Coordinates of C-alpha atoms in Angstrom, one line a residue:
X1475 CA -21.5 3.6 25.3
X1476 CA -17.9 4.3 24.8
X1477 CA -15.5 2.2 22.8
X1478 CA -11.9 2.0 23.8
X1479 CA -10.5 1.7 20.3
X1480 CA -10.7 5.3 19.1
X1481 CA -8.2 7.5 17.2
X1482 CA -8.9 11.0 18.4
X1483 CA -6.7 12.6 15.6
X1484 CA -8.6 11.0 12.8
X1485 CA -10.1 13.5 10.3
X1486 CA -12.4 12.2 7.6
X1487 CA -11.3 13.2 4.0
X1488 CA -13.6 15.1 1.9
X1489 CA -15.5 13.1 -0.8
X1490 CA -13.8 15.0 -3.5
X1491 CA -10.4 14.0 -2.1
X1492 CA -11.4 10.4 -2.1
X1493 CA -12.7 10.4 -5.6
X1494 CA -9.4 9.8 -7.4
X1495 CA -8.6 6.9 -5.1
X1496 CA -11.8 5.1 -5.9
X1497 CA -12.3 5.6 -9.7
X1498 CA -14.9 2.8 -9.8
X1499 CA -17.2 4.6 -7.4
X1500 CA -19.0 7.9 -7.3
X1501 CA -18.4 9.2 -3.8
X1502 CA -21.6 11.2 -3.0
X1503 CA -21.5 12.3 0.6
X1504 CA -19.9 11.7 4.0
X1505 CA -22.5 9.9 6.2
X1506 CA -20.7 10.0 9.5
X1507 CA -17.3 9.9 11.1
X1508 CA -16.0 8.4 14.4
X1509 CA -12.9 7.2 16.1
X1510 CA -12.6 4.1 14.0
X1511 CA -13.0 5.7 10.6
X1512 CA -15.6 7.3 8.4
X1513 CA -18.5 6.1 6.3
X1514 CA -19.5 7.5 2.9
X1515 CA -22.5 7.0 0.6
X1516 CA -21.2 6.0 -2.8
X1517 CA -22.4 4.4 -6.1
X1518 CA -20.6 1.5 -7.6
X1519 CA -20.5 2.6 -11.3
X1520 CA -20.2 -0.8 -12.9
X1521 CA -23.4 -2.2 -11.2
X1522 CA -25.2 1.1 -10.6
X1523 CA -25.5 0.0 -6.9
X1524 CA -25.6 2.3 -3.9
X1525 CA -23.0 1.2 -1.3
X1526 CA -21.4 2.3 2.0
X1527 CA -17.7 2.9 1.8
X1528 CA -15.9 2.8 5.1
X1529 CA -12.2 3.9 5.5
X1530 CA -10.1 3.3 8.6
X1531 CA -7.4 5.6 10.1
X1532 CA -3.9 5.3 8.6
X1533 CA -2.5 4.2 11.9
X1534 CA -4.2 0.9 11.5
X1535 CA -2.7 0.1 8.1
X1536 CA 0.8 0.4 9.7
X1537 CA 0.0 -2.4 12.1
X1538 CA 1.0 -5.7 10.4
X1539 CA -1.0 -7.8 12.8
X1540 CA -4.1 -5.7 12.3
X1541 CA -3.8 -5.8 8.5
X1542 CA -3.5 -9.5 8.5
X1543 CA -6.5 -9.9 10.7
X1544 CA -8.5 -7.4 8.7
X1545 CA -7.9 -9.3 5.5
X1546 CA -8.9 -12.6 7.0
X1547 CA -12.0 -11.1 8.5
X1548 CA -13.1 -9.3 5.4
X1549 CA -12.8 -12.4 3.3
X1550 CA -14.8 -14.4 5.8
X1551 CA -17.5 -11.8 6.1
X1552 CA -17.9 -11.4 2.4
X1553 CA -19.0 -15.1 2.3
X1554 CA -22.0 -14.2 4.6
X1555 CA -25.4 -13.7 3.0
X1556 CA -28.3 -13.2 5.4
X1557 CA -31.1 -10.6 5.5
X1558 CA -30.2 -9.7 9.1
X1559 CA -26.5 -9.0 8.3
X1560 CA -25.1 -6.1 6.5
X1561 CA -23.3 -7.5 3.4
X1562 CA -19.6 -7.0 2.7
X1563 CA -18.7 -6.5 -1.0
X1564 CA -15.0 -5.6 -1.1
X1565 CA -12.0 -4.5 0.9
X1566 CA -8.4 -3.4 0.4
X1567 CA -5.9 -0.6 1.0
X1568 CA -5.4 2.6 -0.9
X1569 CA -3.1 5.5 -0.1
X1570 CA -2.2 4.0 3.3
X1571 CA -5.9 3.6 4.3
X1572 CA -7.7 0.3 4.8
X1573 CA -11.2 0.4 3.4
X1574 CA -14.3 -1.9 3.1
X1575 CA -17.3 -1.7 0.8
X1576 CA -20.6 -2.7 2.4
X1577 CA -24.3 -2.8 1.8
X1578 CA -26.0 0.6 2.2
X1579 CA -28.7 0.6 4.8
X1580 CA -30.6 3.9 5.0
X1581 CA -32.2 3.3 8.4
X1582 CA -31.2 4.2 12.0
X1583 CA -29.8 2.0 14.7
X1584 CA -31.7 0.6 17.7
X1585 CA -29.6 3.0 19.8
X1586 CA -31.1 6.0 18.0
X1587 CA -34.6 4.5 17.9
X1588 CA -35.0 3.4 21.5
X1589 CA -32.1 4.4 23.7
X1590 CA -33.2 4.4 27.4
X1591 CA -36.7 3.4 26.6
X1592 CA -38.5 0.0 27.2
X1593 CA -39.8 -1.5 24.0
X1594 CA -43.0 -3.5 23.7
X1595 CA -42.1 -7.2 24.4
X1596 CA -43.6 -8.4 21.1
X1597 CA -41.3 -5.9 19.3
X1598 CA -38.4 -7.1 21.4
X1599 CA -39.1 -10.7 20.4
X1600 CA -39.2 -9.7 16.7
X1601 CA -36.0 -7.7 16.8
X1602 CA -33.9 -10.1 19.0
X1603 CA -35.1 -13.1 17.0
X1604 CA -33.8 -11.4 13.8
X1605 CA -30.5 -10.6 15.5
X1606 CA -30.1 -14.2 16.6
X1607 CA -30.8 -15.5 13.2
X1608 CA -28.2 -13.2 11.7
X1609 CA -25.6 -14.2 14.4
X1610 CA -26.4 -17.9 13.9
X1611 CA -25.6 -17.6 10.2
X1612 CA -22.3 -15.8 11.0
X1613 CA -21.4 -18.4 13.6
X1614 CA -22.1 -21.2 11.2
X1615 CA -19.6 -19.7 8.8
X1616 CA -17.0 -19.3 11.6
X1617 CA -17.4 -15.6 12.3
X1618 CA -17.9 -14.1 15.8
X1619 CA -18.9 -10.4 16.0
X1620 CA -17.5 -9.5 19.5
X1621 CA -19.3 -6.2 19.7
X1622 CA -23.0 -6.7 19.7
X1623 CA -24.8 -3.6 21.0
X1624 CA -27.7 -1.3 20.0
X1625 CA -25.6 1.1 17.9
X1626 CA -24.3 -1.8 15.8
X1627 CA -27.8 -3.0 14.9
X1628 CA -29.4 -0.9 12.2
X1629 CA -33.2 -0.9 11.4
X1630 CA -33.9 -0.8 7.7
X1631 CA -36.9 1.1 6.3
X1632 CA -39.1 -1.8 7.2
X1633 CA -37.8 -1.9 10.8
X1634 CA -36.0 -5.2 10.2
X1635 CA -32.7 -5.5 12.2
X1636 CA -29.4 -5.8 10.3
X1637 CA -26.2 -6.4 12.2
X1638 CA -23.4 -4.1 11.1
X1639 CA -19.9 -2.9 12.1
X1640 CA -18.1 -6.2 12.0
X1641 CA -14.9 -4.2 12.5
X1642 CA -14.1 -6.2 15.6
X1643 CA -15.2 -9.6 14.2
X1644 CA -12.7 -12.3 13.6
X1645 CA -12.8 -15.9 12.3
X1646 CA -13.1 -18.5 15.0
X1647 CA -9.9 -20.2 13.8
X1648 CA -7.8 -17.0 14.0
X1649 CA -6.1 -16.8 17.4
X1650 CA -5.3 -13.6 19.3
X1651 CA -1.7 -12.5 18.5
X1652 CA 0.7 -11.6 21.2
X1653 CA 0.3 -7.9 22.1
X1654 CA -2.9 -7.6 20.0
X1655 CA -5.3 -5.1 21.6
X1656 CA -8.6 -6.5 22.9
X1657 CA -11.6 -4.4 21.8
X1658 CA -15.1 -4.4 23.1
X1659 CA -17.8 -2.2 24.7
X1660 CA -18.2 -2.0 28.5
X1661 CA -21.5 -3.5 29.8
X1662 CA -22.0 -5.6 26.6
X1663 CA -18.7 -7.5 26.5
X1664 CA -18.5 -11.1 27.9
X1665 CA -16.0 -11.5 30.8
X1666 CA -13.7 -13.9 28.8
X1667 CA -13.1 -11.3 26.1
X1668 CA -11.1 -9.3 28.7
X1669 CA -10.0 -12.0 31.1
X1670 CA -9.1 -14.8 28.7
X1671 CA -9.2 -13.5 25.1
X1672 CA -7.6 -16.7 23.8
X1673 CA -10.7 -18.7 24.8
X1674 CA -13.3 -16.5 23.1
X1675 CA -15.8 -18.2 20.9
X1676 CA -19.3 -17.6 19.6
X1677 CA -20.7 -17.7 23.1
X1678 CA -19.3 -14.2 23.7
X1679 CA -21.9 -13.0 21.2
X1680 CA -24.6 -14.9 23.2
X1681 CA -23.6 -13.0 26.3
X1682 CA -24.0 -9.7 24.5
X1683 CA -27.5 -10.7 23.1
X1684 CA -28.6 -11.4 26.7
X1685 CA -27.5 -7.9 27.8
X1686 CA -29.2 -6.4 24.7
X1687 CA -32.5 -8.3 25.5
X1688 CA -32.5 -7.0 29.0
X1689 CA -31.9 -3.4 27.8
X1690 CA -34.6 -3.5 25.2
X1691 CA -37.2 -4.8 27.6
X1692 CA -36.4 -2.4 30.5
X1693 CA -34.5 0.6 29.0
X1694 CA -31.7 -0.2 31.4
X1695 CA -28.4 -2.1 31.3
X1696 CA -28.1 -5.0 33.7
X1697 CA -25.0 -3.5 35.3
X1698 CA -27.0 -0.4 36.1
X1699 CA -30.1 -2.2 37.3
X1700 CA -29.5 -5.9 38.0
X1701 CA -33.1 -6.7 39.0
X1702 CA -34.9 -9.2 36.8
X1703 CA -36.4 -7.6 33.7
X1704 CA -39.9 -8.8 34.8
X1705 CA -39.6 -6.7 38.0
X1706 CA -38.5 -3.6 36.1
X1707 CA -41.0 -3.6 33.2
X1708 CA -43.6 -6.2 34.2
X1709 CA -42.8 -8.4 31.2
X1710 CA -43.2 -12.2 31.0
X1711 CA -41.0 -13.9 33.7
X1712 CA -39.8 -16.3 31.0
X1713 CA -37.6 -13.5 29.6
X1714 CA -35.7 -13.5 33.0
X1715 CA -34.7 -17.2 32.5
X1716 CA -33.4 -16.4 28.9
X1717 CA -31.4 -13.4 30.0
X1718 CA -30.0 -15.3 33.0
X1719 CA -28.8 -18.2 31.0
X1720 CA -27.4 -16.0 28.1
X1721 CA -25.3 -13.9 30.5
X1722 CA -23.8 -16.6 32.6
X1723 CA -20.2 -15.7 33.5
X1724 CA -19.0 -19.2 32.4
X1725 CA -19.4 -19.7 28.6
X1726 CA -20.3 -23.4 29.0
X1727 CA -23.4 -22.4 31.0
X1728 CA -24.8 -20.2 28.3
X1729 CA -26.9 -21.2 25.3
X1730 CA -25.0 -23.3 22.8
X1731 CA -26.3 -21.3 19.8
X1732 CA -28.1 -18.1 19.0
X1733 CA -30.9 -20.2 17.4
X1734 CA -31.8 -21.6 20.8
X1735 CA -32.5 -18.1 22.1
X1736 CA -34.7 -17.3 19.0
X1737 CA -36.6 -20.5 19.5
X1738 CA -37.4 -19.7 23.2
X1739 CA -38.4 -16.2 22.3
X1740 CA -40.8 -17.5 19.7
X1741 CA -42.3 -19.9 22.2
X1742 CA -43.2 -16.9 24.4
X1743 CA -44.7 -15.1 21.4
X1744 CA -46.8 -18.2 20.4
X1745 CA -48.2 -18.7 23.9
X1746 CA -49.0 -15.0 24.2
X1747 CA -50.9 -15.1 21.0
X1748 CA -52.8 -18.3 22.1
X1749 CA -53.8 -16.5 25.3
X1750 CA -55.4 -13.7 23.3
X1751 CA -52.5 -11.2 23.4
X1752 CA -51.5 -9.2 20.3
X1753 CA -50.1 -11.6 17.7
X1754 CA -46.4 -11.3 17.0
X1755 CA -45.9 -11.0 13.3
X1756 CA -43.3 -9.6 11.0
X1757 CA -44.6 -6.2 9.9
X1758 CA -44.9 -6.0 6.1
X1759 CA -46.0 -3.2 3.8
X1760 CA -49.7 -3.0 3.0
X1761 CA -50.9 -5.1 0.0
X1762 CA -50.8 -3.2 -3.2
X1763 CA -53.7 -0.9 -3.7
X1764 CA -54.9 0.1 -7.2
X1765 CA -56.3 3.6 -6.3
X1766 CA -53.0 5.3 -5.7
X1767 CA -54.6 8.7 -5.2
X1768 CA -57.1 7.6 -2.5
X1769 CA -57.5 10.0 0.4
X1770 CA -58.2 9.1 4.0
X1771 CA -61.9 9.3 4.9
X1772 CA -63.0 12.2 7.1
X1773 CA -64.5 11.6 10.5
X1774 CA -68.2 10.8 10.5
X1775 CA -69.0 13.5 13.2
X1776 CA -67.7 15.7 15.9
X1777 CA -69.3 13.6 18.6
X1778 CA -67.4 10.5 17.6
X1779 CA -64.1 12.4 17.5
X1780 CA -64.8 13.9 20.9
X1781 CA -65.6 10.5 22.4
X1782 CA -62.4 9.0 20.9
X1783 CA -60.4 11.9 22.4
X1784 CA -61.9 11.2 25.8
X1785 CA -61.2 7.5 25.6
X1786 CA -57.6 8.2 24.4
X1787 CA -57.0 10.7 27.2
X1788 CA -58.2 8.3 29.8
X1789 CA -56.1 5.4 28.5
X1790 CA -53.0 7.7 28.4
X1791 CA -53.6 8.8 31.9
X1792 CA -53.9 5.2 33.2
X1793 CA -50.9 4.1 31.3
X1794 CA -48.8 7.1 32.5
X1795 CA -49.5 6.5 36.2
X1796 CA -49.6 2.7 36.3
X1797 CA -46.5 1.4 34.5
X1798 CA -43.3 2.3 32.7
X1799 CA -43.8 3.6 29.2
X1800 CA -43.0 1.2 26.4
X1801 CA -42.4 1.9 22.7
X1802 CA -43.3 -0.1 19.7
X1803 CA -40.8 0.4 16.9
X1804 CA -43.3 1.0 14.1
X1805 CA -42.6 0.7 10.4
X1806 CA -42.3 3.9 8.5
X1807 CA -44.1 4.4 5.2
X1808 CA -42.5 2.1 2.6
X1809 CA -40.0 3.7 0.3
X1810 CA -37.3 2.4 -2.0
X1811 CA -34.6 0.6 0.0
X1812 CA -31.7 2.7 -1.4
X1813 CA -31.5 6.2 -2.7
X1814 CA -31.2 7.0 -6.5
X1815 CA -27.6 7.1 -7.6
X1816 CA -27.7 10.6 -8.9
X1817 CA -30.0 12.3 -6.4
X1818 CA -29.2 10.8 -3.0
X1819 CA -31.5 11.3 -0.1
X1820 CA -29.9 13.5 2.5
X1821 CA -28.2 11.4 5.2
X1822 CA -27.3 12.7 8.6
X1823 CA -24.6 11.3 10.9
X1824 CA -27.1 9.6 13.1
X1825 CA -28.1 7.4 10.2
X1826 CA -24.7 5.7 10.2
X1827 CA -23.4 2.7 12.0
X1828 CA -20.7 5.0 13.5
X1829 CA -22.5 6.8 16.3
X1830 CA -21.5 9.2 19.1
X1831 CA -20.2 7.6 22.2
X1832 CA -22.4 9.6 24.6
X1833 CA -26.0 8.5 25.2
X1834 CA -28.5 11.4 24.9
X1835 CA -29.9 12.6 28.2
X1836 CA -33.6 12.0 28.4
X1837 CA -35.3 15.3 29.6
X1838 CA -38.9 14.4 29.0
X1839 CA -40.9 11.2 29.5
X1840 CA -40.8 8.9 26.6
X1841 CA -43.8 9.0 24.3
X1842 CA -46.3 6.2 23.8
X1843 CA -45.2 6.0 20.1
X1844 CA -41.8 6.4 18.6
X1845 CA -41.7 10.1 17.8
X1846 CA -40.1 9.5 14.4
X1847 CA -42.8 7.1 13.4
X1848 CA -45.7 8.3 11.1
X1849 CA -47.9 5.3 12.1
X1850 CA -51.3 5.9 13.6
X1851 CA -51.7 5.3 17.4
X1852 CA -52.7 1.8 18.4
X1853 CA -56.4 2.8 19.1
X1854 CA -56.9 3.1 15.3
X1855 CA -57.2 0.1 13.0
X1856 CA -53.9 -1.7 12.6
X1857 CA -54.2 -2.2 8.8
X1858 CA -51.4 0.0 7.3
X1859 CA -52.4 2.6 4.7
X1860 CA -50.7 2.6 1.3
X1861 CA -48.7 5.7 0.7
X1862 CA -50.4 8.4 -1.2
X1863 CA -49.1 8.8 -4.7
X1864 CA -49.0 12.1 -6.5
X1865 CA -51.6 12.6 -9.3
X1866 CA -51.3 15.1 -12.1
X1867 CA -52.7 18.6 -11.7
X1868 CA -55.7 19.6 -13.8
X1869 CA -54.0 22.7 -14.9
X1870 CA -50.7 21.0 -15.9
X1871 CA -49.0 22.3 -19.0
X1872 CA -49.4 19.9 -21.9
X1873 CA -46.1 18.1 -22.6
X1874 CA -44.3 18.4 -26.0
X1875 CA -42.4 15.2 -25.5
X1876 CA -44.1 11.8 -25.9
X1877 CA -44.1 11.0 -22.2
X1878 CA -46.6 8.1 -22.4
X1879 CA -44.5 6.4 -25.1
X1880 CA -41.3 6.8 -23.0
X1881 CA -43.1 5.3 -20.0
X1882 CA -44.3 2.4 -22.0
X1883 CA -40.8 1.7 -23.4
X1884 CA -39.1 2.0 -20.0
X1885 CA -41.8 -0.1 -18.3
X1886 CA -41.4 -2.9 -20.9
X1887 CA -37.6 -2.9 -20.5
X1888 CA -37.9 -3.1 -16.7
X1889 CA -40.6 -5.7 -16.8
X1890 CA -38.3 -7.9 -18.9
X1891 CA -35.7 -7.7 -16.2
X1892 CA -38.2 -8.2 -13.4
X1893 CA -40.1 -11.1 -14.8
X1894 CA -37.5 -13.9 -14.2
X1895 CA -37.0 -12.5 -10.6
X1896 CA -40.7 -12.5 -9.8
X1897 CA -41.3 -15.9 -11.5
X1898 CA -38.4 -17.5 -9.5
X1899 CA -39.7 -15.9 -6.3
X1900 CA -43.3 -17.3 -6.8
X1901 CA -42.0 -20.7 -7.7
X1902 CA -39.8 -20.8 -4.6
X1903 CA -42.7 -19.8 -2.4
X1904 CA -44.8 -22.6 -3.8
X1905 CA -41.9 -25.1 -3.3
X1906 CA -41.6 -23.9 0.3
X1907 CA -45.2 -24.5 1.1
X1908 CA -45.0 -28.0 -0.6
X1909 CA -42.0 -28.8 1.5
X1910 CA -43.6 -27.7 4.7
X1911 CA -46.8 -29.7 3.9
X1912 CA -44.7 -32.8 3.3
X1913 CA -42.7 -32.4 6.6
X1914 CA -45.8 -31.6 8.7
X1915 CA -47.6 -34.6 7.2
X1916 CA -44.7 -36.9 8.3
X1917 CA -44.8 -35.4 11.8
X1918 CA -48.6 -35.8 12.1
X1919 CA -48.6 -39.3 10.7
X1920 CA -46.1 -40.4 13.4
X1921 CA -48.4 -38.9 16.1
X1922 CA -51.7 -40.3 14.8
X1923 CA -50.5 -43.4 12.9
X1924 CA -53.2 -42.5 10.4
X1925 CA -52.7 -40.8 7.0
X1926 CA -56.3 -39.7 6.7
X1927 CA -56.3 -37.9 10.1
X1928 CA -53.0 -36.2 9.3
X1929 CA -54.2 -35.0 5.9
X1930 CA -57.4 -33.7 7.3
X1931 CA -55.6 -31.6 9.9
X1932 CA -53.3 -30.2 7.3
X1933 CA -55.8 -29.7 4.4
X1934 CA -57.6 -26.6 5.7
X1935 CA -54.4 -24.7 6.7
X1936 CA -52.5 -25.6 3.5
X1937 CA -55.5 -24.6 1.4
X1938 CA -55.5 -21.2 3.1
X1939 CA -51.8 -20.8 2.4
X1940 CA -52.3 -21.6 -1.3
X1941 CA -55.1 -19.1 -1.6
X1942 CA -52.9 -16.5 0.1
X1943 CA -50.3 -16.8 -2.7
X1944 CA -48.4 -19.7 -1.2
X1945 CA -47.6 -17.7 1.9
X1946 CA -47.1 -19.2 5.3
X1947 CA -48.7 -16.9 8.0
X1948 CA -46.3 -15.3 10.5
X1949 CA -48.3 -16.7 13.5
X1950 CA -48.3 -20.4 14.2
X1951 CA -52.0 -21.0 14.6
X1952 CA -55.0 -23.1 13.6
X1953 CA -55.1 -26.8 14.4
X1954 CA -51.3 -27.1 13.9
X1955 CA -50.7 -24.9 17.0
X1956 CA -51.8 -28.0 19.0
X1957 CA -48.7 -29.9 17.9
X1958 CA -45.5 -28.4 19.4
X1959 CA -43.4 -30.9 17.4
X1960 CA -44.5 -29.2 14.2
X1961 CA -43.3 -25.7 15.4
X1962 CA -39.6 -26.2 14.5
X1963 CA -40.4 -27.2 10.9
X1964 CA -42.9 -24.4 10.6
X1965 CA -40.4 -21.8 11.9
X1966 CA -37.7 -23.0 9.5
X1967 CA -40.0 -22.6 6.5
X1968 CA -41.3 -19.3 7.7
X1969 CA -37.7 -18.1 8.0
X1970 CA -37.0 -19.3 4.4
X1971 CA -40.1 -17.3 3.3
X1972 CA -38.8 -14.2 5.0
X1973 CA -35.4 -14.7 3.2
X1974 CA -37.2 -15.0 -0.1
X1975 CA -39.2 -11.8 0.6
X1976 CA -36.1 -9.9 1.6
X1977 CA -34.3 -11.0 -1.5
X1978 CA -37.1 -10.0 -3.9
X1979 CA -37.4 -6.7 -2.0
X1980 CA -33.7 -6.0 -2.6
X1981 CA -33.9 -7.0 -6.2
X1982 CA -36.9 -4.8 -6.8
X1983 CA -35.2 -1.8 -5.0
X1984 CA -32.2 -2.2 -7.3
X1985 CA -34.4 -2.2 -10.4
X1986 CA -36.4 0.8 -9.1
X1987 CA -33.1 2.7 -8.6
X1988 CA -32.2 1.9 -12.3
X1989 CA -35.7 3.0 -13.4
X1990 CA -35.5 6.3 -11.5
X1991 CA -32.0 6.9 -12.8
X1992 CA -33.3 6.7 -16.4
X1993 CA -36.2 9.0 -15.6
X1994 CA -33.8 11.6 -14.0
X1995 CA -31.7 11.7 -17.2
X1996 CA -34.9 12.4 -19.2
X1997 CA -35.8 15.2 -16.7
X1998 CA -32.4 16.8 -17.1
X1999 CA -32.7 16.7 -20.9
X2000 CA -36.2 18.0 -21.0
X2001 CA -35.4 20.8 -18.5
X2002 CA -32.8 22.0 -21.0
X2003 CA -35.5 22.0 -23.7
X2004 CA -37.9 23.8 -21.3
X2005 CA -40.6 21.2 -21.7
X2006 CA -42.3 21.9 -18.4
X2007 CA -45.3 19.6 -18.9
X2008 CA -43.2 16.6 -19.7
X2009 CA -40.9 17.3 -16.7
X2010 CA -43.8 17.6 -14.4
X2011 CA -45.2 14.2 -15.5
X2012 CA -41.9 12.4 -15.2
X2013 CA -41.2 13.9 -11.8
X2014 CA -44.6 12.6 -10.6
X2015 CA -43.6 9.2 -11.8
X2016 CA -40.3 9.4 -9.9
X2017 CA -42.1 10.4 -6.7
X2018 CA -44.6 7.6 -7.1
X2019 CA -41.8 5.0 -7.6
X2020 CA -39.7 6.3 -4.8
X2021 CA -42.5 6.6 -2.2
X2022 CA -44.3 3.3 -2.9
X2023 CA -42.6 0.0 -3.5
X2024 CA -46.1 -1.5 -4.0
X2025 CA -46.6 0.9 -6.9
X2026 CA -43.3 -0.1 -8.5
X2027 CA -44.1 -3.8 -8.0
X2028 CA -47.5 -3.3 -9.7
X2029 CA -45.6 -1.7 -12.7
X2030 CA -43.3 -4.7 -12.8
X2031 CA -46.2 -7.1 -12.7
X2032 CA -48.0 -5.1 -15.4
X2033 CA -50.9 -4.3 -13.0
X2034 CA -50.9 -0.6 -13.5
X2035 CA -49.8 1.8 -16.2
X2036 CA -47.7 4.8 -15.4
X2037 CA -49.3 7.1 -17.9
X2038 CA -52.9 6.3 -17.0
X2039 CA -53.2 8.2 -13.7

């Protein structure tokens, strides 16, 4: 995957050299560097917010046409706000270098997670649907990406796709200037981007999504293996029709919007679920568990273990010799969405949106499960296990400092900040269910011409949603699944619920970062006073908050007490 727009002589400055140029930010580390610039992990001091700082080579700032386009694009992208798009906060020029401040995403790209490997079709639907929703939002605001490919789609810590690297994006109303270089990536770029750049519109991104869909299903690019995806990976033949229409050489023959692709993919998911296949659902962290020190139960006996091993070996052998391996991109154990401002998690170059151009050569058959995932194999129960939280040692040195009192004060302060966020979130969930109930009622009344029949069909499902905390299930099921006309309204409200979840998750992660930052300051002070007992207790609390968003959410709801474990 080689891009043509590289500057081989670019050398990324050291974080210490950038510090005087960005006094409002604490430049913590260089994440990665590439031909089109370098990305750094930084903390915005005024908001205590972790961000990604990207700087571009100086050669670009001397190009007046590029600078004008860069400014127009950055302003347009800053107006975008969607859970499947990496946010843009600021941009400018300093010391002859263009820069852009973006949302920090600590996960890896699809390129790093599944390059050359066919992914389970249900996962493909989930990922590509999210990508389509993000693109649809950008297109609605007049922005086309022009370089959709696996390395430009990051997976956050919950395996949700986020489109990044809008470096080639441009507003729809900005025309290509005379002599302006046309960028793109071979295999993914629509024909008109190269042949007729003045005619490029949002349908160029539709073409790239079609290529990406084929590659995720088969592990191969269409240019390298033009056979239908169903012949390569034995997936549903309906995927072939979607790919074929999305990658039509003539833009007018493609889908009119990315939303149309998402809708057709969801239709495949729903029919698969109705036929008894594994339900397609957005993976979410396990519900909060109160016993944070719980251990996994041991096996009941050696005979059961031996039997399971035999069954697993037989299944693996059948799978290996009967079809092409597939991978499910599983969700890693939940952690805080961004690293603490003072003690950042180590970040390697492969975590960045700037990735090497060469694809890694596969020397061994791909595994059944993503090698970097810590999830159990699929033969085990699918219910996710809450992350284990550290508990105090029985031999711990007694603290001199009033740790319990400090926890109580800090918890109260953070709860005051979290309460309006949680209350607003819960009210919006309730409003979302009420709105969906009202719309579905209208649809059913038109079909039955009878209010009582419509209300009877709805009552059971809506009651279940209310009991589940005003949450709409990810799978369109129950009596409602018999009414295709209701699916569109259901999908729209499910997407709104997902947006609300992502917003709260981001807000809680920011509060958790602030909470951990305050605890780290106490640790530094108490280390100087050699209060080992207090330091140990606070470090345990930091580990618990970092490793379990559910634990921190319980703290914010007042469901658990940090000093009681």
